[in-house]
Short mmCIF file of C-alpha atoms and ligand atoms in Angstrom, two decimals:
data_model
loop_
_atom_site.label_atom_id
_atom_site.label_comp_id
_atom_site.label_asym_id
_atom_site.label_seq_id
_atom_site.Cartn_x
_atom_site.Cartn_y
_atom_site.Cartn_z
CA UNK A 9 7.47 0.92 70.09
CA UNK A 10 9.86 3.28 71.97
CA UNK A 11 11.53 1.31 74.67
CA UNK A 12 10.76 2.82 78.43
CA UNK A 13 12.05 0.11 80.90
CA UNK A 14 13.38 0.89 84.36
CA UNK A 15 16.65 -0.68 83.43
CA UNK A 16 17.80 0.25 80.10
CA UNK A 17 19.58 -3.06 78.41
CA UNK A 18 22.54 -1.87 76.93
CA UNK A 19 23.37 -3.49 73.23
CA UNK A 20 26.80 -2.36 72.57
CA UNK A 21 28.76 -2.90 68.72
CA UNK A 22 32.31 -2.62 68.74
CA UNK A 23 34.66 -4.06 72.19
CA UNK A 24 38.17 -2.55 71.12
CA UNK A 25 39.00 1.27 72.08
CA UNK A 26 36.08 2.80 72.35
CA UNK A 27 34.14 -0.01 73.50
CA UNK A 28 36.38 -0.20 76.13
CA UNK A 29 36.04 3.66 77.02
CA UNK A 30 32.18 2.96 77.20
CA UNK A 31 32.39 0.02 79.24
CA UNK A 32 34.31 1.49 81.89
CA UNK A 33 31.97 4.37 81.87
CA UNK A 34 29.03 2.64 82.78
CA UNK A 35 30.90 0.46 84.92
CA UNK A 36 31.66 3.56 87.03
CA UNK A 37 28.18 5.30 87.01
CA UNK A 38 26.24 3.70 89.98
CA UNK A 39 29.24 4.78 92.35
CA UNK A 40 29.74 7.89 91.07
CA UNK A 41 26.27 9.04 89.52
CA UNK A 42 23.91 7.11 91.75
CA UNK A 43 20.95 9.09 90.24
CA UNK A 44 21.75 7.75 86.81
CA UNK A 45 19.35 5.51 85.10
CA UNK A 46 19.74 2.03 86.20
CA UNK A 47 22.04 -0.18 82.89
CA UNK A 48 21.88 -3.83 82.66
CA UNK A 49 25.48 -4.75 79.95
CA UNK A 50 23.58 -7.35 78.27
CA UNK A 51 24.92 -7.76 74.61
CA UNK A 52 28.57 -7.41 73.06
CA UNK A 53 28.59 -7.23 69.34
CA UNK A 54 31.41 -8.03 67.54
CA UNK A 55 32.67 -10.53 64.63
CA UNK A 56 35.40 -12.32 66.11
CA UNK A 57 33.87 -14.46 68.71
CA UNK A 58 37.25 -15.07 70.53
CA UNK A 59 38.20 -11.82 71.19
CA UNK A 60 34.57 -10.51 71.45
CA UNK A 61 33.83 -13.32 74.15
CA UNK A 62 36.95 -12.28 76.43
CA UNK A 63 35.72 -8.91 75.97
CA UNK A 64 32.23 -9.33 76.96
CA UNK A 65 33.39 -11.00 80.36
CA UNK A 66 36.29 -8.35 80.95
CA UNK A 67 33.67 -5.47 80.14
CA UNK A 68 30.86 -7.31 82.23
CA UNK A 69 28.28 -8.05 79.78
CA UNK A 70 26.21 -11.09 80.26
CA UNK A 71 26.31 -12.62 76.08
CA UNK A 72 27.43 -12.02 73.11
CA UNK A 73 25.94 -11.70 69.56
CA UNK A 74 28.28 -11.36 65.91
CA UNK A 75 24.94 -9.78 64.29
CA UNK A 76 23.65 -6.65 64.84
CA UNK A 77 20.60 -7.02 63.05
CA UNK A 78 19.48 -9.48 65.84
CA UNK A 79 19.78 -7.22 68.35
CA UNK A 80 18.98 -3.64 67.54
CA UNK A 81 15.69 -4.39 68.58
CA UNK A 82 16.24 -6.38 71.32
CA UNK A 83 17.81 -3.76 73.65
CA UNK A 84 16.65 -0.61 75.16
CA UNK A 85 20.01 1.43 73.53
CA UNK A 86 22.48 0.39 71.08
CA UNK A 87 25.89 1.69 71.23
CA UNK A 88 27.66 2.31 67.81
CA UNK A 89 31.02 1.80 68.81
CA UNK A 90 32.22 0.00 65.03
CA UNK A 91 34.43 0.91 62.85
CA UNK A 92 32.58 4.30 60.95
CA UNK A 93 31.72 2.86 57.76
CA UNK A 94 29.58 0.68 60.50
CA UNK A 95 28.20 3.88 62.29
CA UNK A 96 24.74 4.31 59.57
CA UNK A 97 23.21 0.67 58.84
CA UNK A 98 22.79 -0.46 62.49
CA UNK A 99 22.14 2.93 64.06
CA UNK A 100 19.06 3.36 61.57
CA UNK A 101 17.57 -0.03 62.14
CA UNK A 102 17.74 0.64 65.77
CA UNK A 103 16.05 4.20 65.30
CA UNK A 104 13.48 2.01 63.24
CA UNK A 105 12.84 -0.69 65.95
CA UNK A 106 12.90 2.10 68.93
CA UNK A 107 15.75 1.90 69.99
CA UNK A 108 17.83 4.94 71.56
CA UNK A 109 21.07 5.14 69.97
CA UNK A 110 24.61 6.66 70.88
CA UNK A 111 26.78 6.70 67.93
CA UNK A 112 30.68 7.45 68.29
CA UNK A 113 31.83 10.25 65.72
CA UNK A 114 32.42 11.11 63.12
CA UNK A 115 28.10 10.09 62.09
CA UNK A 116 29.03 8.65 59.55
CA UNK A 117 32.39 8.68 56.58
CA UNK A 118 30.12 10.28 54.41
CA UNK A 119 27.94 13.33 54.47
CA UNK A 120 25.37 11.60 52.23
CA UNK A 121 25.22 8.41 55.06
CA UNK A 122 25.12 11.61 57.94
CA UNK A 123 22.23 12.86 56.27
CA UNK A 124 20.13 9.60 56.16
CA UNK A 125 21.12 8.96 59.76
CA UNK A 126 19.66 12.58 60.86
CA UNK A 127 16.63 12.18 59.17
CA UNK A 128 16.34 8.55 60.49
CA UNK A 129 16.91 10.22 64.09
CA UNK A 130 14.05 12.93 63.05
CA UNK A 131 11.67 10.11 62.17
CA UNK A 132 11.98 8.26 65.45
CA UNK A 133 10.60 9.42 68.78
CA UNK A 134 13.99 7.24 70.41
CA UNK A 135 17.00 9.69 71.54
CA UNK A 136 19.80 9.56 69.15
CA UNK A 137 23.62 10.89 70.44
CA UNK A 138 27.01 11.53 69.22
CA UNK A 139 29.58 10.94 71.22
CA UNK A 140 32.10 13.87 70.89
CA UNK A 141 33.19 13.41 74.63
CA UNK A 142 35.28 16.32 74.72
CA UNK A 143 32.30 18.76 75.58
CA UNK A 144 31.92 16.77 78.93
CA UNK A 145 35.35 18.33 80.11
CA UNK A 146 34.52 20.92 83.24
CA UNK A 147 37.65 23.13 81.24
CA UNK A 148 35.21 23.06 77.97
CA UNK A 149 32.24 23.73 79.95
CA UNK A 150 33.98 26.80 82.10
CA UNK A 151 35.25 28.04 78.38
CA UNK A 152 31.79 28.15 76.55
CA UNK A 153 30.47 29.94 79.92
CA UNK A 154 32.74 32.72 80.07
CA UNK A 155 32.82 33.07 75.81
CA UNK A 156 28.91 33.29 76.35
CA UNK A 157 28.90 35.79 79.44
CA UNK A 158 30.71 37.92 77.26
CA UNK A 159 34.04 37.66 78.97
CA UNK A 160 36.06 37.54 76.55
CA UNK A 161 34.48 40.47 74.19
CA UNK A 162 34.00 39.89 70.19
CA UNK A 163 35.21 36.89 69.18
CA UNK A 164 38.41 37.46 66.62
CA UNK A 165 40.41 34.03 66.25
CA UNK A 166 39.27 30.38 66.95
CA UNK A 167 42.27 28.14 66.46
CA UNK A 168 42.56 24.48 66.93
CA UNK A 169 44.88 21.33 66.51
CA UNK A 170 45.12 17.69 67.08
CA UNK A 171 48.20 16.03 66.89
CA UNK A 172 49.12 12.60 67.23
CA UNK A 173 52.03 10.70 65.97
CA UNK A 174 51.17 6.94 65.72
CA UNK A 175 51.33 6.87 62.26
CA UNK A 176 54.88 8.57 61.72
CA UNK A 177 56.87 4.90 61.43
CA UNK A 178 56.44 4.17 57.51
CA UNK A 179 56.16 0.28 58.29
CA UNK A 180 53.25 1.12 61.10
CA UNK A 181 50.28 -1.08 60.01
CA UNK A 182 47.55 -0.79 57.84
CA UNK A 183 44.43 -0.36 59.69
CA UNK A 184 40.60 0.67 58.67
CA UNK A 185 41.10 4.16 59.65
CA UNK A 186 43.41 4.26 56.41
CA UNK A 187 40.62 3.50 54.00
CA UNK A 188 38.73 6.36 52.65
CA UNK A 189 35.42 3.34 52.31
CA UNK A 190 36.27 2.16 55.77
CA UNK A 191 36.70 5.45 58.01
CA UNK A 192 35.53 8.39 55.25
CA UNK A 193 38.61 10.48 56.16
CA UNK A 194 41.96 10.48 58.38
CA UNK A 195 43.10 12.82 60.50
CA UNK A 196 40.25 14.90 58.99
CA UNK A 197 37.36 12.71 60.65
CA UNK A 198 38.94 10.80 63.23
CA UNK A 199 40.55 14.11 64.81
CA UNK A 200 39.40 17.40 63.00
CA UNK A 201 35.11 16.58 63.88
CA UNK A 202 36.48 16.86 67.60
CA UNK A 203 38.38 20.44 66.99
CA UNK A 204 35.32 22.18 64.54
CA UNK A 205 32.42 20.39 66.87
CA UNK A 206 34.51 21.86 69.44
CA UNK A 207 35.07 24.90 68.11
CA UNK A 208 31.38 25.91 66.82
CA UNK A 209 30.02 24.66 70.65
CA UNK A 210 32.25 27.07 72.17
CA UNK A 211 31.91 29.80 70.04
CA UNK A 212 28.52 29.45 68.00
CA UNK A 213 26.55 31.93 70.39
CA UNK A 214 28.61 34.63 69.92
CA UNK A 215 30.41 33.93 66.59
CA UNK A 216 27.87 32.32 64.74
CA UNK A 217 29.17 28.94 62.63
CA UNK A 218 31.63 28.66 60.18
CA UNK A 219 30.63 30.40 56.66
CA UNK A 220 33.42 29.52 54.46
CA UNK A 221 36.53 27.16 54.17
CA UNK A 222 39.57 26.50 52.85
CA UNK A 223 41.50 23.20 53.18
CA UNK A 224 43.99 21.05 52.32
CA UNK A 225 44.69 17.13 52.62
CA UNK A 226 47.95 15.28 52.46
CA UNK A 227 49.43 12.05 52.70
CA UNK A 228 52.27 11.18 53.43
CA UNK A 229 52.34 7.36 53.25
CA UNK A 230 50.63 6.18 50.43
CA UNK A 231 51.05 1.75 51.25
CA UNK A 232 51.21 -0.13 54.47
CA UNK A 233 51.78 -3.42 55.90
CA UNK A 234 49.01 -5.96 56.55
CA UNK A 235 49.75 -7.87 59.39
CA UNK A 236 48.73 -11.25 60.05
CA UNK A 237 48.01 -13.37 63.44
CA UNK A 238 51.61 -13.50 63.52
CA UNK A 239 52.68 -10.01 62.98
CA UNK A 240 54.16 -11.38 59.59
CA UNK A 241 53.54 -8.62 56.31
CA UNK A 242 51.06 -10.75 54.54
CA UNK A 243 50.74 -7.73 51.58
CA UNK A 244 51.35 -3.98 51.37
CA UNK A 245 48.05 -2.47 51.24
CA UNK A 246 47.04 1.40 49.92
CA UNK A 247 46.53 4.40 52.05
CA UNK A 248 43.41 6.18 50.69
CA UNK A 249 43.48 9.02 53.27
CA UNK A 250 44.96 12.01 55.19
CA UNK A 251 47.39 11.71 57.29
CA UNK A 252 47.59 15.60 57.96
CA UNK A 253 44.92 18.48 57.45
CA UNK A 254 44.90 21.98 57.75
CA UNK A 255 42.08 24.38 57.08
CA UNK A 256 41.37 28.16 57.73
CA UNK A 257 37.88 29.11 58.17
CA UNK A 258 35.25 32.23 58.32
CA UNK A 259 33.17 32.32 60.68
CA UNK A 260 30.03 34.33 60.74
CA UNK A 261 30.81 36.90 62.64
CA UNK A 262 33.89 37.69 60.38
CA UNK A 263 36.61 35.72 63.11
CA UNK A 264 38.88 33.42 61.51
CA UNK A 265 39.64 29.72 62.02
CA UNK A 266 42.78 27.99 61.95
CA UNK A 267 42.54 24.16 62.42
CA UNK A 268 45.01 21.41 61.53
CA UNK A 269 45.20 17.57 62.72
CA UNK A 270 48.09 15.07 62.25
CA UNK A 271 48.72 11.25 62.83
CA UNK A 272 52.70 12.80 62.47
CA UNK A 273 53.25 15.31 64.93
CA UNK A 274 56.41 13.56 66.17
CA UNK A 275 56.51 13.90 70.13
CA UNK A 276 52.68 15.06 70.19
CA UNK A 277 50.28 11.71 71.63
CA UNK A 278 47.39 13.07 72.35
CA UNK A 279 47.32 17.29 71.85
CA UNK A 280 43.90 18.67 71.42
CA UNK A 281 44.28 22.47 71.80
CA UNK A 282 41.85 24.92 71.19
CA UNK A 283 42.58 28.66 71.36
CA UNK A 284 40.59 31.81 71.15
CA UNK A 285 41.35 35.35 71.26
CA UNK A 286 38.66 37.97 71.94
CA UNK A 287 38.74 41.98 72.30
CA UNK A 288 38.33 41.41 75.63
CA UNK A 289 40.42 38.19 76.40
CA UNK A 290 41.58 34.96 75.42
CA UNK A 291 42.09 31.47 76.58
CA UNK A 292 44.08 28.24 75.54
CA UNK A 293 42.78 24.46 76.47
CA UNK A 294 45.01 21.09 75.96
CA UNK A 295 44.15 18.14 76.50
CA UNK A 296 47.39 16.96 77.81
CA UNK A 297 46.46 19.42 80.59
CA UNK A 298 42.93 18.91 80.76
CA UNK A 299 42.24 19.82 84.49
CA UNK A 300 43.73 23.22 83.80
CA UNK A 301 42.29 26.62 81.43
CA UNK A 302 44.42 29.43 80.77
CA UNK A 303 43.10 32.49 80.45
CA UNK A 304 44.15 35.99 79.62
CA UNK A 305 41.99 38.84 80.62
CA UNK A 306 42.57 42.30 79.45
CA UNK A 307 44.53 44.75 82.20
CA UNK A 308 46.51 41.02 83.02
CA UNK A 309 50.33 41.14 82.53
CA UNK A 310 49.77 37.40 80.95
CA UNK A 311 47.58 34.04 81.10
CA UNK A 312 46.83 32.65 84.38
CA UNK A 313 46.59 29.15 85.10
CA UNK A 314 42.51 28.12 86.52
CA UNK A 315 42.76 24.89 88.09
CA UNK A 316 38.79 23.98 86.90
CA UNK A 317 38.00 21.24 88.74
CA UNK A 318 36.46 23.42 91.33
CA UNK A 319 32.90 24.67 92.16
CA UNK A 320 32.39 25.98 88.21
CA UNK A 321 33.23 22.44 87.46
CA UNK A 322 29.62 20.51 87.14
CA UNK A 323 30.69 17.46 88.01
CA UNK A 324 32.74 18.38 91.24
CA UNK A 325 30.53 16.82 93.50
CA UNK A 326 30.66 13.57 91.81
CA UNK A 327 34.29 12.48 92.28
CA UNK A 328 36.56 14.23 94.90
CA UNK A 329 37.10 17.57 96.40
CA UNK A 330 37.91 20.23 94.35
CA UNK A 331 41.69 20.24 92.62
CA UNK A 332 41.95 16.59 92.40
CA UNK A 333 42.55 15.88 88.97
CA UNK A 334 40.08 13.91 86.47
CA UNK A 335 41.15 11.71 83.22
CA UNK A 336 40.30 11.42 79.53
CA UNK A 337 38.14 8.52 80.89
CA UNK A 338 36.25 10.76 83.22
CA UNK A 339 35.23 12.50 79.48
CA UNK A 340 33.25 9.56 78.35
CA UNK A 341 31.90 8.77 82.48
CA UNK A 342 30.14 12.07 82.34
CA UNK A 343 28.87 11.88 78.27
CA UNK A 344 27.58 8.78 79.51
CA UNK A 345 25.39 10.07 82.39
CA UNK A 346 24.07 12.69 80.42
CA UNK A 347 23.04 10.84 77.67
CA UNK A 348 21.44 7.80 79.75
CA UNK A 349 19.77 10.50 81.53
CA UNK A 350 18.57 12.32 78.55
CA UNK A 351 17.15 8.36 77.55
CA UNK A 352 15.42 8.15 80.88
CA UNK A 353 13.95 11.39 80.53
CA UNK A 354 12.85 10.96 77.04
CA UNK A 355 14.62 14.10 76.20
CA UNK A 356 16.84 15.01 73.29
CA UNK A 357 20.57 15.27 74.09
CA UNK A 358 23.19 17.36 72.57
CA UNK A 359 25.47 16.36 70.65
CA UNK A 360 22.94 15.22 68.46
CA UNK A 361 22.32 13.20 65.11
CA UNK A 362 21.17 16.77 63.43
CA UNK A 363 24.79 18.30 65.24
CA UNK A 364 26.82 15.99 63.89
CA UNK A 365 25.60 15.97 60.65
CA UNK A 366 26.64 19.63 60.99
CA UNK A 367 30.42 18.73 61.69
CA UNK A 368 29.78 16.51 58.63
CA UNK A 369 28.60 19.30 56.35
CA UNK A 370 32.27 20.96 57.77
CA UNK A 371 33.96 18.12 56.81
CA UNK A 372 32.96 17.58 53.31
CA UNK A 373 33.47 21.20 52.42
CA UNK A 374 37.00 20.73 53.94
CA UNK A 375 37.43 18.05 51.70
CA UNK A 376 36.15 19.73 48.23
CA UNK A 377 37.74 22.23 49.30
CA UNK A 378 41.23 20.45 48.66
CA UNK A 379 40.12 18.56 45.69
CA UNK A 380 38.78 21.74 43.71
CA UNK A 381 42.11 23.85 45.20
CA UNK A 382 39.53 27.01 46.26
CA UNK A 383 37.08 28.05 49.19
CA UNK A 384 34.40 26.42 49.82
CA UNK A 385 30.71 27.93 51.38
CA UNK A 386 28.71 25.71 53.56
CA UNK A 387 25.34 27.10 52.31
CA UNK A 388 26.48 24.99 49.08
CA UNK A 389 27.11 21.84 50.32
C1 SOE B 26 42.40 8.32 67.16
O1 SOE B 26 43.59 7.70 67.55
C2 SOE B 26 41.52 8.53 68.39
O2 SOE B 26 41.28 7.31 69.01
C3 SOE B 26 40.17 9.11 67.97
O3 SOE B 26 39.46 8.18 67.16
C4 SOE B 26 39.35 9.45 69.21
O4 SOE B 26 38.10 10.04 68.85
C5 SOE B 26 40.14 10.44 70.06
O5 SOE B 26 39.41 10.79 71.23
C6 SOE B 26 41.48 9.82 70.45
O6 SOE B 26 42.21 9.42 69.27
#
């Protein structure tokens, strides 16, 4: 039974970061996206009932539950907000029970689990979503319109990075991102599925995907400390993933791909860049600037600066007049609107389960790549 309510009862898993991100989203929709489908915050899942009970009344939900299974078919949409090894199991039941499902990335830590959870979304007639909430910037959306109007010619490089540099302190804590059965990956999954989801939505028109790959994985800190209540090291416990990546990539067209992700960029926070140079033009997007695209067009003597939260921005009308600035929360505000809307509408909504799977296909081959030490083709994995 596909749920079709006029309010859609919102089951959310998951009340730290992310849940957080998605809370405040919806919390901001009926001001600023009155037309959006009415959302009643009625479950908080979570294990620690503590912490999950101060969450639910901070993030306005009205109870709390510390098992999915009793609730994915309870609600109208369940938001997989867990921990990734988390992301398959509930999301499938809910697809099973009819229940519209937005899953945070990466699908899944495996490409196997991915798999399952596309077909699961195939077999369902309930809207499944992935939330890579980058593609919801108006700088992303201006980007992929001028790539696809041609303005920037043949495509010839597609570069991307995501630095960060919590990890960088040896004695930083152990935490599930650091476990290859927890999280699948590091940087690789946590911060490289933005940059390639990122990178084949921009350029997949006119480019085609990525054919081929080459990768490697490193670590840098192989043990951490496990904390307890108290802060105290209660063990030292093994780091089973990346804490840097870089890969070069083909794509079909014959550009080439540069990507790379770190949790020790020293100095970066948050630095999502993507760059890409055409015959025609170019242009260069960071997140640490994210109202802003630069863009080089030939006959220029340089980039220019576009300020894009102006009338090519689709969300303009929603907040305030054009060149007032937007957030990295107004990223998840307006992936939030379109997917609810996409759920009201009964209509499928990109980034999909099938997409994501997609990035997943990326980054195993990334990953064989570095463990056989040669290039990798996606039709074989
Ligand atoms: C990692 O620190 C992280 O929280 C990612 O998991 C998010 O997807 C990214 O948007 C910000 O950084």
């Amino acid at each position: 039974m596909i749920h079709v309510t006029e309010t859609l009862a919102v089951g959310m898993l998951g009340y730290r970061f992310m849940g957080k991100a998605h809370s405040n989203a919806l919390a901001r929709l009926p001001m600023f996206f009155p037309d959006a489908p009415e959302v009643s915050r009625e479950v908080l899942i979570g294990r620690d009932e503590t912490a999950l009970s101060e969450a639910a009344d901070r993030f306005g939900f009205e109870r709390t539950a510390t098992d999915w299974r009793e609730v994915v078919d309870e609600v109208d949409v369940l938001y997989n907000l867990g921990p990734n090894h988390l992301h398959p199991e509930p999301s499938m039941a809910a697809l099973e029970a009819g229940t519209h499902v937005l899953c945070e990335k990466p699908l899944a830590p495996t490409l196997e689990e991915a798999v399952r959870m596309r077909e699961a979304a195939a077999g369902s007639d309930a809207i499944a979503g992935t939330a890579f909430n980058y593609r919801f910037l108006p700088a992303i959306r201006y980007a992929k319109g001028l790539i696809e109007d041609g303005e920037l010619g043949e495509i010839h490089h597609v570069r991307g990075r995501y630095l960060q540099d919590w990890l960088v302190d040896p004695e930083a804590p152990w935490a599930w991102r650091l476990d290859e059965e927890l999280a699948g990956s590091g940087t690789l999954g946590d911060l490289g599925a933005h940059t390639l989801d990122l990178a084949e939505f921009l350029v997949g028109e006119v480019a085609g995907g990525i054919e081929r790959v080459s990768g490697q994985l490193r670590t840098f800190v192989d043990e951490r400390p496990v904390l307890d209540e108290d802060g105290e090291t209660e063990e030292y416990r093994q780091v089973t993933v990346d804490d840097a990546y870089t890969a070069q990539a083909a794509f079909e067209n014959g550009a080439v791909g540069t990507f790379e992700a770190s949790r020790f960029a020293t100095g970066h926070k948050n630095d999502h860049t993507i760059e890409i140079h055409g015959s025609k033009g170019s242009l260069r997007f960071s997140l640490e600037r994210l109202n802003e695209l630069e863009l080089y067009r030939e006959g220029n003597r340089g980039y220019e600066t576009i300020l894009v939260t102006d009338e090519t921005d689709p969300y303009v009308d929603r907040w305030w007049p054009p060149g007032h600035v937007l957030g990295w929360e107004h990223t998840f505000v307006h992936e939030n609107y379109e997917f609810l809307s996409s759920v009201a509408a009964g209509e499928a909504f990109s980034p999909s389960f099938s997409e994501a799977c997609r990035v997943q296909r990326l980054l195993e081959a990334i990953q064989r790549s570095d463990e056989r030490d040669e290039w990798i083709t996606l039709d074989d994995v």
